[in-house]
Amino acid sequence: NANEGPWYDIEFFHGHSQMSESLYRRIKAHCSESELRRSNLSKMCLSLVQEVEEEVGGYYVYNLENTCNYDRTRSSARHHFNQLESKRSFSGDRFGISRALRHRQYFPTFSGRHSGGGAPCPGNAMNDWLSLDETLLAIGVPLDINFLNLDNGHGFDYRTNQRRVTYIYDRLIKAKKKVLIYEGDTDGSGLETPAIQDIFVAYFDDVMKLEKRKWRPFTVDGHVGVAGHHISWENNQVMFVSLRGAGHLVPLNSPRGAWVMLNKFLEGEELPGYHP
């Protein structure tokens, strides 16, 4: 999680009914918001956050509703990557970590079992597809290539010297460029809707003083097929979009919603509204 404390994690899991109401109320009663937004929790708060870990159980950090079951490993030999044996060599994923649930750090490998419900489980489909000679020839890649499929792998760690990058958007907007910020509302990697809203909506509203249209649903059909929600500024020059039921990989989880979002954004048009 990119956020300093467990505040957004707790709200995310509670909002998606992944923890009990009783534990949520105990956290609210014993931990202040300012404390939960920091990483130095009191002994009581740390204990309660660890209970959240026990209640939530396992999940895929890039999509809470992913139906894959993943095997857990804490082996130091696999600290940076998993080597998948197939026709070609693939380095497995090291997935993002929730700092609030930091004791749950693990590097999941698809177990071949589905949990049922939620987003379809892709399993190892991408790796299998990329291992085909036909695929490599079609995308112009040498047949003897080795692939690296990783996030935060060894020597690839994120190192930041910027607390905020909002100044980039300031430059873009003043240069009359279009700006689209989007996320999936089941992404548990620290890019949850509330966290992103707290940063960018407040910046566009309070700092840049942009003309705003409020949060509202958008559809794929201009009727009742709700794909998510959005806020826009400056006659759609700037958009913030949250896609319903999508995780970190929005086009994979919500291909139709993603297509409508990108198409309308590039055309400078309003996203289709909800008209029951």
mmCIF file of C-alpha atoms in Angstrom:
data_model
loop_
_atom_site.group_PDB
_atom_site.id
_atom_site.type_symbol
_atom_site.label_atom_id
_atom_site.label_comp_id
_atom_site.label_asym_id
_atom_site.label_seq_id
_atom_site.Cartn_x
_atom_site.Cartn_y
_atom_site.Cartn_z
ATOM 1 C CA ASN A 1 0.000 0.000 0.000
ATOM 2 C CA ALA A 2 1.350 3.416 -0.930
ATOM 3 C CA ASN A 3 -0.461 5.055 1.983
ATOM 4 C CA GLU A 4 1.310 5.638 5.265
ATOM 5 C CA GLY A 5 -1.189 4.122 7.690
ATOM 6 C CA PRO A 6 -3.988 1.514 7.680
ATOM 7 C CA TRP A 7 -6.883 3.994 7.422
ATOM 8 C CA TYR A 8 -7.748 3.290 3.784
ATOM 9 C CA ASP A 9 -7.234 -0.458 4.131
ATOM 10 C CA ILE A 10 -9.696 -0.668 6.990
ATOM 11 C CA GLU A 11 -12.267 1.420 5.138
ATOM 12 C CA PHE A 12 -11.724 -0.666 1.999
ATOM 13 C CA PHE A 13 -12.215 -4.026 3.694
ATOM 14 C CA HIS A 14 -15.131 -2.802 5.760
ATOM 15 C CA GLY A 15 -16.780 -1.233 2.727
ATOM 16 C CA HIS A 16 -16.486 -4.527 0.846
ATOM 17 C CA SER A 17 -17.910 -6.540 3.783
ATOM 18 C CA GLN A 18 -14.652 -8.397 4.414
ATOM 19 C CA MET A 19 -14.589 -7.821 8.164
ATOM 20 C CA SER A 20 -17.095 -7.873 11.007
ATOM 21 C CA GLU A 21 -19.051 -4.830 12.101
ATOM 22 C CA SER A 22 -18.024 -5.478 15.696
ATOM 23 C CA LEU A 23 -14.301 -5.246 14.901
ATOM 24 C CA TYR A 24 -14.874 -2.150 12.784
ATOM 25 C CA ARG A 25 -16.706 -0.472 15.677
ATOM 26 C CA ARG A 26 -13.944 -1.431 18.117
ATOM 27 C CA ILE A 27 -11.342 0.139 15.821
ATOM 28 C CA LYS A 28 -13.413 3.320 15.547
ATOM 29 C CA ALA A 29 -13.828 3.438 19.315
ATOM 30 C CA HIS A 30 -10.171 2.893 20.239
ATOM 31 C CA CYS A 31 -8.221 4.408 17.336
ATOM 32 C CA SER A 32 -8.433 7.997 16.153
ATOM 33 C CA GLU A 33 -8.464 8.841 12.460
ATOM 34 C CA SER A 34 -5.176 10.714 12.783
ATOM 35 C CA GLU A 35 -3.578 7.647 14.379
ATOM 36 C CA LEU A 36 -4.876 5.307 11.652
ATOM 37 C CA ARG A 37 -3.487 7.604 8.975
ATOM 38 C CA ARG A 38 0.007 7.196 10.473
ATOM 39 C CA SER A 39 2.234 4.133 10.560
ATOM 40 C CA ASN A 40 3.180 4.363 14.269
ATOM 41 C CA LEU A 41 0.102 2.769 15.842
ATOM 42 C CA SER A 42 -0.448 2.345 19.551
ATOM 43 C CA LYS A 43 -0.265 -1.152 20.987
ATOM 44 C CA MET A 44 -4.064 -1.342 21.139
ATOM 45 C CA CYS A 45 -4.516 -0.174 17.528
ATOM 46 C CA LEU A 46 -1.828 -2.496 16.219
ATOM 47 C CA SER A 47 -3.568 -5.413 17.916
ATOM 48 C CA LEU A 48 -6.894 -4.473 16.329
ATOM 49 C CA VAL A 49 -5.329 -4.077 12.870
ATOM 50 C CA GLN A 50 -3.825 -7.544 13.222
ATOM 51 C CA GLU A 51 -7.346 -8.817 13.907
ATOM 52 C CA VAL A 52 -8.371 -7.341 10.563
ATOM 53 C CA GLU A 53 -5.763 -9.603 8.959
ATOM 54 C CA GLU A 54 -7.277 -12.640 10.675
ATOM 55 C CA GLU A 55 -10.823 -11.747 9.639
ATOM 56 C CA VAL A 56 -10.094 -10.826 6.026
ATOM 57 C CA GLY A 57 -8.070 -13.928 5.165
ATOM 58 C CA GLY A 58 -6.283 -14.382 1.852
ATOM 59 C CA TYR A 59 -6.966 -12.176 -1.148
ATOM 60 C CA TYR A 60 -5.366 -11.074 -4.400
ATOM 61 C CA VAL A 61 -4.107 -7.566 -3.729
ATOM 62 C CA TYR A 62 -4.756 -6.313 -7.273
ATOM 63 C CA ASN A 63 -8.385 -7.445 -7.306
ATOM 64 C CA LEU A 64 -10.286 -8.302 -4.140
ATOM 65 C CA GLU A 65 -12.936 -10.202 -6.120
ATOM 66 C CA ASN A 66 -10.509 -12.337 -8.148
ATOM 67 C CA THR A 67 -11.673 -15.967 -7.978
ATOM 68 C CA CYS A 68 -8.205 -17.560 -8.078
ATOM 69 C CA ASN A 69 -6.927 -19.295 -4.973
ATOM 70 C CA TYR A 70 -3.226 -18.646 -4.415
ATOM 71 C CA ASP A 71 -0.689 -20.703 -2.515
ATOM 72 C CA ARG A 72 1.179 -18.714 0.120
ATOM 73 C CA THR A 73 4.919 -18.866 0.702
ATOM 74 C CA ARG A 74 7.232 -16.936 2.998
ATOM 75 C CA SER A 75 10.390 -18.725 1.884
ATOM 76 C CA SER A 76 13.363 -16.340 1.807
ATOM 77 C CA ALA A 77 14.607 -18.126 -1.290
ATOM 78 C CA ARG A 78 11.543 -16.774 -3.083
ATOM 79 C CA HIS A 79 11.733 -13.323 -1.589
ATOM 80 C CA HIS A 80 12.087 -11.515 -4.899
ATOM 81 C CA PHE A 81 10.505 -13.769 -7.485
ATOM 82 C CA ASN A 82 8.956 -17.138 -8.354
ATOM 83 C CA GLN A 83 10.446 -19.065 -11.231
ATOM 84 C CA LEU A 84 7.722 -20.720 -13.304
ATOM 85 C CA GLU A 85 8.878 -23.747 -15.288
ATOM 86 C CA SER A 86 7.379 -23.962 -18.773
ATOM 87 C CA LYS A 87 8.470 -24.012 -22.387
ATOM 88 C CA ARG A 88 10.030 -20.604 -21.774
ATOM 89 C CA SER A 89 11.342 -18.954 -18.630
ATOM 90 C CA PHE A 90 8.976 -16.610 -16.770
ATOM 91 C CA SER A 91 9.708 -14.758 -13.540
ATOM 92 C CA GLY A 92 6.566 -14.677 -11.447
ATOM 93 C CA ASP A 93 4.879 -11.751 -9.842
ATOM 94 C CA ARG A 94 5.809 -10.129 -6.583
ATOM 95 C CA PHE A 95 2.524 -8.473 -5.799
ATOM 96 C CA GLY A 96 2.012 -5.197 -3.958
ATOM 97 C CA ILE A 97 1.675 -5.262 -0.209
ATOM 98 C CA SER A 98 -0.781 -3.581 2.145
ATOM 99 C CA ARG A 99 1.352 -1.817 4.741
ATOM 100 C CA ALA A 100 -1.520 -1.986 7.177
ATOM 101 C CA LEU A 101 -1.465 -5.775 6.848
ATOM 102 C CA ARG A 102 2.285 -6.037 6.417
ATOM 103 C CA HIS A 103 2.520 -9.372 8.231
ATOM 104 C CA ARG A 104 0.657 -10.905 5.303
ATOM 105 C CA GLN A 105 3.541 -10.330 2.905
ATOM 106 C CA TYR A 106 3.638 -13.234 0.485
ATOM 107 C CA PHE A 107 4.181 -13.954 -3.179
ATOM 108 C CA PRO A 108 1.210 -15.912 -4.519
ATOM 109 C CA THR A 109 1.311 -18.666 -7.104
ATOM 110 C CA PHE A 110 -1.911 -19.767 -8.765
ATOM 111 C CA SER A 111 -2.972 -23.080 -7.230
ATOM 112 C CA GLY A 112 -5.286 -24.198 -10.017
ATOM 113 C CA ARG A 113 -8.374 -23.970 -7.803
ATOM 114 C CA HIS A 114 -11.191 -21.469 -8.139
ATOM 115 C CA SER A 115 -13.111 -20.023 -5.194
ATOM 116 C CA GLY A 116 -16.254 -19.229 -7.208
ATOM 117 C CA GLY A 117 -17.949 -15.863 -7.669
ATOM 118 C CA GLY A 118 -16.357 -12.523 -8.428
ATOM 119 C CA ALA A 119 -14.060 -11.731 -11.338
ATOM 120 C CA PRO A 120 -13.104 -14.671 -13.605
ATOM 121 C CA CYS A 121 -9.802 -16.315 -12.730
ATOM 122 C CA PRO A 122 -7.264 -15.948 -15.580
ATOM 123 C CA GLY A 123 -4.934 -18.506 -14.015
ATOM 124 C CA ASN A 124 -1.734 -18.798 -16.036
ATOM 125 C CA ALA A 125 -3.435 -17.911 -19.321
ATOM 126 C CA MET A 126 -1.130 -14.972 -20.121
ATOM 127 C CA ASN A 127 2.045 -16.985 -19.539
ATOM 128 C CA ASP A 128 0.681 -19.865 -21.606
ATOM 129 C CA TRP A 129 -0.280 -17.466 -24.415
ATOM 130 C CA LEU A 130 3.111 -15.768 -24.433
ATOM 131 C CA SER A 131 4.862 -19.147 -24.617
ATOM 132 C CA LEU A 132 3.340 -19.924 -28.034
ATOM 133 C CA ASP A 133 5.525 -19.502 -31.109
ATOM 134 C CA GLU A 134 2.498 -18.115 -32.942
ATOM 135 C CA THR A 135 2.132 -15.349 -30.369
ATOM 136 C CA LEU A 136 5.780 -14.342 -30.493
ATOM 137 C CA LEU A 137 5.803 -14.254 -34.293
ATOM 138 C CA ALA A 138 2.615 -12.171 -34.327
ATOM 139 C CA ILE A 139 4.060 -9.528 -31.998
ATOM 140 C CA GLY A 140 7.515 -9.534 -33.591
ATOM 141 C CA VAL A 141 9.465 -11.068 -30.700
ATOM 142 C CA PRO A 142 12.431 -13.458 -31.163
ATOM 143 C CA LEU A 143 11.485 -17.079 -30.466
ATOM 144 C CA ASP A 144 14.375 -17.559 -28.015
ATOM 145 C CA ILE A 145 13.332 -14.603 -25.837
ATOM 146 C CA ASN A 146 13.032 -14.886 -22.036
ATOM 147 C CA PHE A 147 10.241 -12.928 -20.360
ATOM 148 C CA LEU A 148 10.238 -11.114 -17.053
ATOM 149 C CA ASN A 149 6.775 -10.729 -15.535
ATOM 150 C CA LEU A 150 7.296 -8.978 -12.233
ATOM 151 C CA ASP A 151 6.483 -6.053 -10.013
ATOM 152 C CA ASN A 152 9.007 -4.760 -7.476
ATOM 153 C CA GLY A 153 11.430 -7.514 -8.437
ATOM 154 C CA HIS A 154 15.042 -7.706 -7.250
ATOM 155 C CA GLY A 155 16.793 -4.469 -8.197
ATOM 156 C CA PHE A 156 13.475 -3.050 -9.366
ATOM 157 C CA ASP A 157 12.290 -1.509 -6.119
ATOM 158 C CA TYR A 158 10.327 1.713 -6.107
ATOM 159 C CA ARG A 159 12.315 4.601 -4.679
ATOM 160 C CA THR A 160 10.576 7.945 -4.482
ATOM 161 C CA ASN A 161 11.789 11.397 -3.602
ATOM 162 C CA GLN A 162 8.371 12.973 -4.170
ATOM 163 C CA ARG A 163 5.536 12.893 -1.664
ATOM 164 C CA ARG A 164 3.092 14.158 -4.294
ATOM 165 C CA VAL A 165 3.249 14.371 -8.083
ATOM 166 C CA THR A 166 0.223 16.617 -8.479
ATOM 167 C CA TYR A 167 2.425 19.369 -9.933
ATOM 168 C CA ILE A 168 2.664 17.260 -13.100
ATOM 169 C CA TYR A 169 -1.087 17.542 -13.570
ATOM 170 C CA ASP A 170 -0.889 21.256 -12.902
ATOM 171 C CA ARG A 171 1.499 21.627 -15.846
ATOM 172 C CA LEU A 172 -0.618 19.430 -18.111
ATOM 173 C CA ILE A 173 -3.845 21.256 -17.354
ATOM 174 C CA LYS A 174 -2.293 24.682 -17.850
ATOM 175 C CA ALA A 175 -0.937 23.425 -21.195
ATOM 176 C CA LYS A 176 -4.537 22.507 -22.144
ATOM 177 C CA LYS A 177 -3.784 18.772 -22.191
ATOM 178 C CA LYS A 178 -6.443 16.188 -21.373
ATOM 179 C CA VAL A 179 -6.036 14.372 -18.053
ATOM 180 C CA LEU A 180 -7.632 11.033 -17.143
ATOM 181 C CA ILE A 181 -7.153 9.408 -13.747
ATOM 182 C CA TYR A 182 -8.901 6.067 -13.312
ATOM 183 C CA GLU A 183 -8.907 3.070 -10.998
ATOM 184 C CA GLY A 184 -10.894 -0.055 -10.236
ATOM 185 C CA ASP A 185 -12.976 -0.090 -7.073
ATOM 186 C CA THR A 186 -11.839 -3.617 -6.050
ATOM 187 C CA ASP A 187 -8.115 -2.809 -6.290
ATOM 188 C CA GLY A 188 -6.659 -3.408 -2.829
ATOM 189 C CA SER A 189 -3.093 -2.300 -3.552
ATOM 190 C CA GLY A 190 -3.408 1.185 -2.066
ATOM 191 C CA LEU A 191 -5.105 2.679 -5.125
ATOM 192 C CA GLU A 192 -8.605 2.368 -3.685
ATOM 193 C CA THR A 193 -11.177 4.935 -4.781
ATOM 194 C CA PRO A 194 -11.219 6.933 -1.496
ATOM 195 C CA ALA A 195 -7.429 7.255 -1.366
ATOM 196 C CA ILE A 196 -7.197 8.513 -4.947
ATOM 197 C CA GLN A 197 -10.142 10.848 -4.434
ATOM 198 C CA ASP A 198 -8.602 12.365 -1.326
ATOM 199 C CA ILE A 199 -5.494 13.309 -3.300
ATOM 200 C CA PHE A 200 -6.705 14.412 -6.707
ATOM 201 C CA VAL A 201 -10.238 15.661 -6.118
ATOM 202 C CA ALA A 202 -9.062 17.906 -3.317
ATOM 203 C CA TYR A 203 -6.190 19.147 -5.486
ATOM 204 C CA PHE A 204 -8.340 19.975 -8.496
ATOM 205 C CA ASP A 205 -11.043 21.539 -6.311
ATOM 206 C CA ASP A 206 -9.103 23.464 -3.694
ATOM 207 C CA VAL A 207 -5.705 24.184 -5.270
ATOM 208 C CA MET A 208 -6.398 24.579 -8.960
ATOM 209 C CA LYS A 209 -9.962 25.883 -8.468
ATOM 210 C CA LEU A 210 -11.231 24.027 -11.528
ATOM 211 C CA GLU A 211 -14.878 24.091 -12.551
ATOM 212 C CA LYS A 212 -16.341 20.781 -11.449
ATOM 213 C CA ARG A 213 -19.217 18.434 -12.158
ATOM 214 C CA LYS A 214 -20.066 16.179 -9.205
ATOM 215 C CA TRP A 215 -19.683 12.403 -8.775
ATOM 216 C CA ARG A 216 -22.183 10.528 -10.943
ATOM 217 C CA PRO A 217 -22.644 7.099 -12.570
ATOM 218 C CA PHE A 218 -21.731 6.328 -16.156
ATOM 219 C CA THR A 219 -22.925 3.465 -18.322
ATOM 220 C CA VAL A 220 -21.799 1.426 -21.307
ATOM 221 C CA ASP A 221 -25.133 1.837 -23.085
ATOM 222 C CA GLY A 222 -26.433 5.292 -22.138
ATOM 223 C CA HIS A 223 -29.233 3.542 -20.280
ATOM 224 C CA VAL A 224 -28.877 1.295 -17.209
ATOM 225 C CA GLY A 225 -25.609 -0.623 -17.759
ATOM 226 C CA VAL A 226 -23.610 1.087 -15.008
ATOM 227 C CA ALA A 227 -19.853 0.642 -15.533
ATOM 228 C CA GLY A 228 -18.684 2.927 -12.737
ATOM 229 C CA HIS A 229 -18.677 6.535 -11.573
ATOM 230 C CA HIS A 230 -16.828 9.693 -12.432
ATOM 231 C CA ILE A 231 -16.131 13.324 -11.645
ATOM 232 C CA SER A 232 -15.087 15.817 -14.314
ATOM 233 C CA TRP A 233 -13.611 19.307 -14.445
ATOM 234 C CA GLU A 234 -13.266 22.022 -17.062
ATOM 235 C CA ASN A 235 -15.806 20.579 -19.530
ATOM 236 C CA ASN A 236 -14.265 17.072 -19.420
ATOM 237 C CA GLN A 237 -10.664 18.207 -19.881
ATOM 238 C CA VAL A 238 -9.959 16.455 -16.588
ATOM 239 C CA MET A 239 -11.682 13.238 -15.473
ATOM 240 C CA PHE A 240 -11.515 10.982 -12.448
ATOM 241 C CA VAL A 241 -13.159 7.609 -13.134
ATOM 242 C CA SER A 242 -13.845 4.675 -10.814
ATOM 243 C CA LEU A 243 -14.810 1.433 -12.586
ATOM 244 C CA ARG A 244 -17.204 -0.866 -10.766
ATOM 245 C CA GLY A 245 -15.955 -4.384 -10.060
ATOM 246 C CA ALA A 246 -12.564 -3.801 -11.664
ATOM 247 C CA GLY A 247 -9.202 -4.298 -10.014
ATOM 248 C CA HIS A 248 -5.735 -2.984 -10.839
ATOM 249 C CA LEU A 249 -5.968 -4.249 -14.432
ATOM 250 C CA VAL A 250 -9.050 -2.320 -15.485
ATOM 251 C CA PRO A 251 -9.116 -3.327 -19.192
ATOM 252 C CA LEU A 252 -8.910 -7.009 -18.197
ATOM 253 C CA ASN A 253 -11.653 -6.817 -15.564
ATOM 254 C CA SER A 254 -13.929 -4.316 -17.283
ATOM 255 C CA PRO A 255 -13.110 -4.290 -21.011
ATOM 256 C CA ARG A 256 -16.361 -2.691 -22.144
ATOM 257 C CA GLY A 257 -16.313 -0.053 -19.426
ATOM 258 C CA ALA A 258 -12.647 0.706 -20.147
ATOM 259 C CA TRP A 259 -13.339 1.059 -23.876
ATOM 260 C CA VAL A 260 -16.242 3.466 -23.300
ATOM 261 C CA MET A 261 -14.169 5.492 -20.824
ATOM 262 C CA LEU A 262 -11.142 5.847 -23.125
ATOM 263 C CA ASN A 263 -13.174 6.417 -26.276
ATOM 264 C CA LYS A 264 -15.280 9.210 -24.783
ATOM 265 C CA PHE A 265 -12.292 10.774 -23.037
ATOM 266 C CA LEU A 266 -10.234 10.923 -26.235
ATOM 267 C CA GLU A 267 -13.188 12.357 -28.137
ATOM 268 C CA GLY A 268 -13.719 14.975 -25.432
ATOM 269 C CA GLU A 269 -17.266 13.775 -24.843
ATOM 270 C CA GLU A 270 -19.314 13.207 -21.708
ATOM 271 C CA LEU A 271 -19.402 9.622 -20.475
ATOM 272 C CA PRO A 272 -22.831 8.033 -21.125
ATOM 273 C CA GLY A 273 -25.163 8.785 -18.224
ATOM 274 C CA TYR A 274 -27.573 6.625 -16.242
ATOM 275 C CA HIS A 275 -31.103 6.883 -17.647
ATOM 276 C CA PRO A 276 -33.432 4.189 -16.274
#
